[in-house]
Short mmCIF file of C-alpha atoms in Angstrom, two decimals:
data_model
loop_
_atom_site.label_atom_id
_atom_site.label_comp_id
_atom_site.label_asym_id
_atom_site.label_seq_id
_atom_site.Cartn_x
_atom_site.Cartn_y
_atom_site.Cartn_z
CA UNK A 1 102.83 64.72 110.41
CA UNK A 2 103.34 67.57 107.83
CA UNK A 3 101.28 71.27 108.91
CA UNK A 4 100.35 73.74 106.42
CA UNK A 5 100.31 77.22 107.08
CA UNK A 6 97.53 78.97 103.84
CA UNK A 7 97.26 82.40 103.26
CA UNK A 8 94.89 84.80 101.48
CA UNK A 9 96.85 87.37 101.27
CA UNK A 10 95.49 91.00 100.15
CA UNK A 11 98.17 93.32 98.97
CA UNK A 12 97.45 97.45 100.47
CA UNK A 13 101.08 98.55 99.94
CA UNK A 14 102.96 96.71 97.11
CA UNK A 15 106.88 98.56 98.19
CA UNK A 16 106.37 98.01 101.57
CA UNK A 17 105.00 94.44 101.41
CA UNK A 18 108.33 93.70 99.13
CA UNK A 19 110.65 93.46 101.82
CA UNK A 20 108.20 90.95 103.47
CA UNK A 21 107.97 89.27 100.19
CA UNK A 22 111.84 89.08 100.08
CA UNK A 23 112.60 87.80 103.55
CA UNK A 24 110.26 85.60 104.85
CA UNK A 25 111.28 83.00 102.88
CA UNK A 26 114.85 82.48 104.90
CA UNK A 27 112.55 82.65 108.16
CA UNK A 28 110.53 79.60 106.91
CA UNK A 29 113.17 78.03 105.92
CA UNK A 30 115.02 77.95 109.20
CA UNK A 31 111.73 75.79 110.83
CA UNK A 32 111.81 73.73 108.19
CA UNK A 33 109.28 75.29 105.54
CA UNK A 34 109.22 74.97 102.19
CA UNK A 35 107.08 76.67 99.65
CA UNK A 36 103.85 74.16 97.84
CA UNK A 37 102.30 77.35 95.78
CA UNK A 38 102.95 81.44 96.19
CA UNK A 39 100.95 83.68 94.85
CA UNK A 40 100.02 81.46 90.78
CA UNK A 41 96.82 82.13 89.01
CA UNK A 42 93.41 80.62 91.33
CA UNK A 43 90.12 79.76 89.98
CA UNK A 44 87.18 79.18 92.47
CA UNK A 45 85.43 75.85 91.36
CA UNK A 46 82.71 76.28 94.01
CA UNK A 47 81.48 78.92 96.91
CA UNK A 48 81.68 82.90 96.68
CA UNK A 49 85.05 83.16 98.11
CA UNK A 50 87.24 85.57 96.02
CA UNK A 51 91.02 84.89 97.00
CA UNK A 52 93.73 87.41 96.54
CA UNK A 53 97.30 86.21 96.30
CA UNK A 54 97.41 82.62 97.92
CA UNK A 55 100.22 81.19 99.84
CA UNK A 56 100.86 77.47 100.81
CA UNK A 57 104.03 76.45 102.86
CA UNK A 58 104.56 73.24 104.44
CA UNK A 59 106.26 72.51 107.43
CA UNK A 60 107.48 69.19 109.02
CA UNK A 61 104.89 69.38 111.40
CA UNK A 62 102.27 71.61 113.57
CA UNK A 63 105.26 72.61 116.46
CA UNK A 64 107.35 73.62 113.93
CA UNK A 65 105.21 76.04 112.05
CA UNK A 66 103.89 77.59 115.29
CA UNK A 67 107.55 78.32 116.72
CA UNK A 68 108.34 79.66 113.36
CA UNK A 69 104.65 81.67 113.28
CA UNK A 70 106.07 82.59 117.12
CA UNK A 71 109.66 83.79 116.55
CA UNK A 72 111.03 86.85 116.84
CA UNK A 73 112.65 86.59 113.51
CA UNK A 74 109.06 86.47 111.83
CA UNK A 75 107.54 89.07 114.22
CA UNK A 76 109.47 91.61 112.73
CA UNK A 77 108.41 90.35 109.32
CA UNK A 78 104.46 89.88 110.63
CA UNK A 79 104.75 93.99 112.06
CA UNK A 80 105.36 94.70 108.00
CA UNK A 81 102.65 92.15 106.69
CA UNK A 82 100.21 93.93 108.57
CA UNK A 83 100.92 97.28 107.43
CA UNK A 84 100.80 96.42 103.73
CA UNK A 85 98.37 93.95 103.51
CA UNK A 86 95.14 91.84 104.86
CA UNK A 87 95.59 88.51 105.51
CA UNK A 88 93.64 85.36 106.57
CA UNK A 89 95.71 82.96 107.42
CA UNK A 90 94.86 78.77 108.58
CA UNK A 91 97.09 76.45 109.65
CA UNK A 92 96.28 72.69 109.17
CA UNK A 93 97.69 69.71 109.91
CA UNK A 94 98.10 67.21 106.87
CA UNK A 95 96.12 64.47 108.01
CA UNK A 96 95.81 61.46 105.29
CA UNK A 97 93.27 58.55 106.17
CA UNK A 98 94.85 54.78 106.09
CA UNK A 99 91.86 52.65 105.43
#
């Protein structure tokens, strides 16, 4: 079953968060991620929650997006996230009912 990894993401340092920006995607890629929405205009229908630049990638499932969240590859990219920016970040697994 398909995971999601969603990301608020809160730029601090715009040229330092570029080379995140730039490389991360290959990481993803290599667990199987692919890209569902990065960084387009939000609009809050409901709630007081004021979201920054969201990110939505889909991997093939929950193992997969943890290894990738856990490799070394992406640790050196995570070190450079959290210097130039603040982040909350979910996973979640992509559950649909089958009544």
């Amino acid at each position: 079953m398909a995971a999601y990894l969603i990301a608020d993401v809160d730029i601090t340092d715009a040229a330092v968060f570029e080379e995140y920006r730039r490389d991360v995607p290959a990481t993803e890629a290599r667990y199987g991620g692919r890209y569902i929405a990065r960084g387009g205009a939000t609009k809050v229908l409901e709630g007081d929650w004021e979201p920054h630049r969201l990110v939505i990638v889909e991997f093939p499932n929950m193992a997969s997006l943890m290894e990738w969240y856990d490799s070394p590859e992406y640790g050196r990219l995570k070190a450079i996230r959290e210097r130039s920016a603040r982040t909350r970040i979910i996973a979640l697994e992509g559950m649909i009912p089958t009544d």
